[in-house]
Coordinates of C-alpha atoms in Angstrom, one line a residue:
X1 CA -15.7 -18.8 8.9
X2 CA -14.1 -21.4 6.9
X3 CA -10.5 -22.4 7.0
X4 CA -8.1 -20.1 5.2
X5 CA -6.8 -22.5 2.5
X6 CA -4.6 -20.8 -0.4
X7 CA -3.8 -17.6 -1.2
X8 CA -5.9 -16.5 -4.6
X9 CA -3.4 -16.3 -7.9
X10 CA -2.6 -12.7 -7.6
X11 CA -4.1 -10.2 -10.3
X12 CA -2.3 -9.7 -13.9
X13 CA -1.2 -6.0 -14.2
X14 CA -2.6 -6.4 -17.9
X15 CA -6.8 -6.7 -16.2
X16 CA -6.3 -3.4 -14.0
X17 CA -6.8 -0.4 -16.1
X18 CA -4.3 2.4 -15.9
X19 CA -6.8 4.9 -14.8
X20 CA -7.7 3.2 -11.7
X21 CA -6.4 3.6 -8.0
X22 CA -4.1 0.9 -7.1
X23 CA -1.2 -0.1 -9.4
X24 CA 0.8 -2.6 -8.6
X25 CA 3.8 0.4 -8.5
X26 CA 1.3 2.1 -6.0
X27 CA -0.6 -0.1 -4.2
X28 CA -3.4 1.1 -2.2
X29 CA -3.0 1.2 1.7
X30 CA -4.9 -0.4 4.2
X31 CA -5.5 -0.4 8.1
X32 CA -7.2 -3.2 9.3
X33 CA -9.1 -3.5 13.5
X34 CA -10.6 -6.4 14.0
X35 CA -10.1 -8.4 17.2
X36 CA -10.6 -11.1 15.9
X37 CA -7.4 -13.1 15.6
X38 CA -8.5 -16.1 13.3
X39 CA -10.4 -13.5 11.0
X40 CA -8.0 -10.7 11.2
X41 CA -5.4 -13.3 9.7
X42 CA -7.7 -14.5 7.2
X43 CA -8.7 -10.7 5.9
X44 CA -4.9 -9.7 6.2
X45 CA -3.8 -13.1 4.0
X46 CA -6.1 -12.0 1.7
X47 CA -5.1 -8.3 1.2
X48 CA -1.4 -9.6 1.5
X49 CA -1.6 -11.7 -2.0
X50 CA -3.1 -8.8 -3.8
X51 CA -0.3 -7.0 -4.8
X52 CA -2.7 -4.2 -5.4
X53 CA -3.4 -3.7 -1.4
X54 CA -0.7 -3.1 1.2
X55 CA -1.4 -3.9 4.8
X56 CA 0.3 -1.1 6.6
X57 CA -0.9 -1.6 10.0
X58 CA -3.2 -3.4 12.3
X59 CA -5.2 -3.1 15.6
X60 CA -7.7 -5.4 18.2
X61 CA -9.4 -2.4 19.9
X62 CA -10.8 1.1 20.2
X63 CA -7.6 2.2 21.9
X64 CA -5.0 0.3 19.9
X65 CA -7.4 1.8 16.2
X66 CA -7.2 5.2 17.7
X67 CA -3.1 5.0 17.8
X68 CA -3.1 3.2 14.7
X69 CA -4.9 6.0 12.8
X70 CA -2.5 8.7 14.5
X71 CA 0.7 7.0 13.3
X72 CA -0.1 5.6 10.4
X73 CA -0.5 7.1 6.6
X74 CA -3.2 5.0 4.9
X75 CA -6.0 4.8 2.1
X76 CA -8.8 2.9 3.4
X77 CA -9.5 1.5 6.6
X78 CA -11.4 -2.1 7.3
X79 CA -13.1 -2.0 11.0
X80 CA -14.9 -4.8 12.8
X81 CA -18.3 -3.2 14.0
X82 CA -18.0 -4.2 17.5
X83 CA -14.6 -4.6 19.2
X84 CA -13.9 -5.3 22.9
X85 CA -14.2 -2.1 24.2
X86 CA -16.4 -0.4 22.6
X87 CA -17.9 0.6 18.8
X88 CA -16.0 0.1 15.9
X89 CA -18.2 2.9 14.4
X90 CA -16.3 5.0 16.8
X91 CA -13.2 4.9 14.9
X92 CA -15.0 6.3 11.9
X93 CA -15.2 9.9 13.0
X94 CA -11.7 10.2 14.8
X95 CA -10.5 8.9 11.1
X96 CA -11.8 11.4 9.2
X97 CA -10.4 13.7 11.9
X98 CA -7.0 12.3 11.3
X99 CA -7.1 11.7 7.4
X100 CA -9.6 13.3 5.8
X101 CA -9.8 11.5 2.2
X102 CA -9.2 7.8 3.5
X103 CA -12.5 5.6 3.1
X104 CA -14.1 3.3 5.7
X105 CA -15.4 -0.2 5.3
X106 CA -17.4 -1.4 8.1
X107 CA -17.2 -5.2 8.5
X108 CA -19.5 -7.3 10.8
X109 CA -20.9 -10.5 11.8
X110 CA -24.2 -9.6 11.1
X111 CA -26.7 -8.4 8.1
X112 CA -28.9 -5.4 9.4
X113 CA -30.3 -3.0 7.1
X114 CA -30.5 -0.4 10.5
X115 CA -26.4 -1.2 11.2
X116 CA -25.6 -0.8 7.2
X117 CA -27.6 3.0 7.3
X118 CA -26.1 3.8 10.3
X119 CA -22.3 3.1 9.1
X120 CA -22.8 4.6 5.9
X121 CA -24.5 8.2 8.0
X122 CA -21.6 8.2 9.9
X123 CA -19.0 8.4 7.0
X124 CA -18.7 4.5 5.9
X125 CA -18.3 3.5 2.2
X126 CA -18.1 0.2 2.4
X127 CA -20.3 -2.8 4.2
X128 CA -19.0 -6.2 4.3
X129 CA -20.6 -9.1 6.2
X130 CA -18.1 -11.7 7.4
X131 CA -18.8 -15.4 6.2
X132 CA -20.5 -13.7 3.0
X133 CA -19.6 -16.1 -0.5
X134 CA -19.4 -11.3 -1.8
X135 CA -16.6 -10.9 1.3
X136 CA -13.9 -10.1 -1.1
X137 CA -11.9 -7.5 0.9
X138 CA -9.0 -6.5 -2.1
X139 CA -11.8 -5.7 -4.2
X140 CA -14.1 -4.0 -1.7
X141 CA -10.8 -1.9 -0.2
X142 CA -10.2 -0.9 -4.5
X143 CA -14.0 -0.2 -4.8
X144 CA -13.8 2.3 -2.3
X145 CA -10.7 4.0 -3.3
X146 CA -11.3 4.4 -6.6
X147 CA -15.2 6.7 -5.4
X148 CA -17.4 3.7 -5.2
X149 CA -19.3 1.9 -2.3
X150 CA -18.8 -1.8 -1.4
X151 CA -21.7 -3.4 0.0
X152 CA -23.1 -7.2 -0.8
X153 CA -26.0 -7.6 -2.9
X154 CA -28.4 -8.6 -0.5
X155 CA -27.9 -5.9 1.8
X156 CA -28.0 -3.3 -1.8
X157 CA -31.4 -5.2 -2.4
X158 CA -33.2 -5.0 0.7
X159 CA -32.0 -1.4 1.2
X160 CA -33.1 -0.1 -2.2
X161 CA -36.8 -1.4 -1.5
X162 CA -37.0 -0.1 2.1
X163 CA -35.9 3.2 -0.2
X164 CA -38.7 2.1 -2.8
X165 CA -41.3 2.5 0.1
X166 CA -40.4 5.5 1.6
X167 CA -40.3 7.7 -1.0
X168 CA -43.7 8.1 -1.8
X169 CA -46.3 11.3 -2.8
X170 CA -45.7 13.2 0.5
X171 CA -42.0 12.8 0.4
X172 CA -41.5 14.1 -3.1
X173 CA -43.7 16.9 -2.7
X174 CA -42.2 17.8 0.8
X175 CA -39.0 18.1 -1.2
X176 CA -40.6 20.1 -4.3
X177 CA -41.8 22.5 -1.6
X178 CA -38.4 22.6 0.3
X179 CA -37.0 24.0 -2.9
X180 CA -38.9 24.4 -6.1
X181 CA -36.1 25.6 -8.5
X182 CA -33.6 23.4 -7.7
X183 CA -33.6 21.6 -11.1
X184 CA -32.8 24.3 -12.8
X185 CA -29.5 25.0 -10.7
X186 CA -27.9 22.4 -12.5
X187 CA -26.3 22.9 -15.8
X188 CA -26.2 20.5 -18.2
X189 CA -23.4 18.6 -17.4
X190 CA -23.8 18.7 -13.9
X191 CA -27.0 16.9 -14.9
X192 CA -25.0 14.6 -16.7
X193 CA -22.7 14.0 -14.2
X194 CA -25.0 13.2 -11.6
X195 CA -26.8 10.7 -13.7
X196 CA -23.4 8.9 -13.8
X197 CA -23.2 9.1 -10.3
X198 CA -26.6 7.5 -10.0
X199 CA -25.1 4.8 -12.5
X200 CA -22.2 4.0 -9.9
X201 CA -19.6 5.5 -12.5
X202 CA -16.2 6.7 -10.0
X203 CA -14.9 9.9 -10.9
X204 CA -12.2 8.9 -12.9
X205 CA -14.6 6.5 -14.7
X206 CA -17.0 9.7 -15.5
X207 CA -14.3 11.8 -16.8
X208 CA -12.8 9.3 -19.3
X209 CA -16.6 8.6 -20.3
X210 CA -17.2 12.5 -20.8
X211 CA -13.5 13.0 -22.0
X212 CA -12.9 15.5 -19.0
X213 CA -10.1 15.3 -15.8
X214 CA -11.1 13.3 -12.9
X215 CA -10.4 16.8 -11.2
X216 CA -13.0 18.6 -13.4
X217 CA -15.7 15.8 -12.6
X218 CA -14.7 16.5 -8.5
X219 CA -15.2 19.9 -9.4
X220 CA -19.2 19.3 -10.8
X221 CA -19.7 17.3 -8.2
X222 CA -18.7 20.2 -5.4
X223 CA -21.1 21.9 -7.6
X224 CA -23.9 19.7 -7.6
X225 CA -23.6 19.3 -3.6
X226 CA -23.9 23.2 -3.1
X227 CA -26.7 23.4 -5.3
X228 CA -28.8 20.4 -3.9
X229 CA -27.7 21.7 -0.2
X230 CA -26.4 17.5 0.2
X231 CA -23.2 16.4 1.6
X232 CA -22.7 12.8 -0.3
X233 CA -23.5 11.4 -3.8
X234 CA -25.8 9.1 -1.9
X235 CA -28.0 12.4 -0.7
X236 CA -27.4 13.6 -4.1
X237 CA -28.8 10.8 -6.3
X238 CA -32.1 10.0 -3.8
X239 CA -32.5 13.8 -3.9
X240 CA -32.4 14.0 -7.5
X241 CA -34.5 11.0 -8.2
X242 CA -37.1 12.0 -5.5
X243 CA -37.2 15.6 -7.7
X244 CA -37.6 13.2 -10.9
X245 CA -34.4 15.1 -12.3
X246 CA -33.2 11.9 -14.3

């Protein structure tokens, strides 16, 4: 890790769109568990002179995460993968227990494809690895909040062509034969929709690109879920693209 020098100049109001989560009049609010000292200083510096990210609370264990999520209101929370008494990952479920809508961004030591599906299965939207020239944890604690994923490009590489491999013949037609007519569930916009999705477009992104309310696109979305029988847009998009809907 290198040395925490200066604090970056903090954003301009004027380059943060209006329609995105985290306004400097609302910024968004972050736990962090590390136990890390050194690096729980550096990430919480960094958060700190971003006036769009407010560090509400922080923790060094399983024990002191668990009271942390209890008594604290928050948006997103950063976790270190492994802490000194247990799983990091283990935090992830008793958070969505606790507060349902806030996001999860795993953050670890090491690169691993298997510990990146793993996160993201159990609820995680984020990925960061520590020492990483992408670790930018403002933006990666905005990406989430605002109905992205943060993960660094190496990682989104190597997984998209372990995805490439598996989906082959057998796969697709095991899911034509799962359901044949799901393709034709989806209207029209839900198509479109979903293609956005696929495109990495947030909610409130879709709906000012379709001239509809964030709420609406949430609402197509729920829709799109129950058709498909999936439970994230991740399911949904590599279940569409297996089906060759888009």
């Amino acid at each position: 890790m290198h040395a925490f020098s200066a604090a970056p100049a903090r954003p301009s109001a004027r380059v943060w769109p209006d329609f995105l989560v985290g306004q400097l009049d609302k910024p968004v609010r972050v736990l962090l568990i590390d136990d890390d000292a050194h690096i729980r200083m550096v990430i919480a510096q960094e958060l700190m002179a971003d006036e769009r990210t407010l560090l509400v609370a922080q923790a060094s264990s399983i024990k002191e995460g668990r009271k942390a999520i209890r008594q604290h209101s928050f948006d997103v929370m950063l976790v270190d993968m492994h802490l000194g008494d247990g799983e990091g990952l283990e935090l992830i479920d008793f958070m969505k227990t606790h507060h349902p809508s806030a996001e999860a961004v795993v953050v670890s030591i090491m690169e691993s494809d298997d510990l990146v599906l793993r996160a993201f299965e159990l609820g995680a939207t984020g990925y960061l690895v520590k020492n990483s020239w992408f670790g930018n944890y403002p933006m990666a604690v905005l990406q989430v909040a605002n109905g992205g994923a943060s993960i660094t490009p190496n990682l989104a590489r190597r997984l998209l062509q372990r995805f490439d491999k598996t989906a082959d013949k057998t796969a697709v037609e095991e899911e034509r034969r799962r359901q044949p007519d799901e393709a034709e569930r989806l209207s029209a916009r839900e198509r479109e929709v979903l293609r956005m999705v696929a495109g990495g477009y947030t909610s409130v992104e879709i709906g000012v690109r379709l001239t509809i309310s964030s709420m609406t696109v949430n609402t197509h979305i729920k829709n799109i879920y129950r058709k498909l029988q999936v439970r994230t847009r991740a399911q949904a998009v590599r279940f569409a693209s297996l089906r060759g809907m888009f």
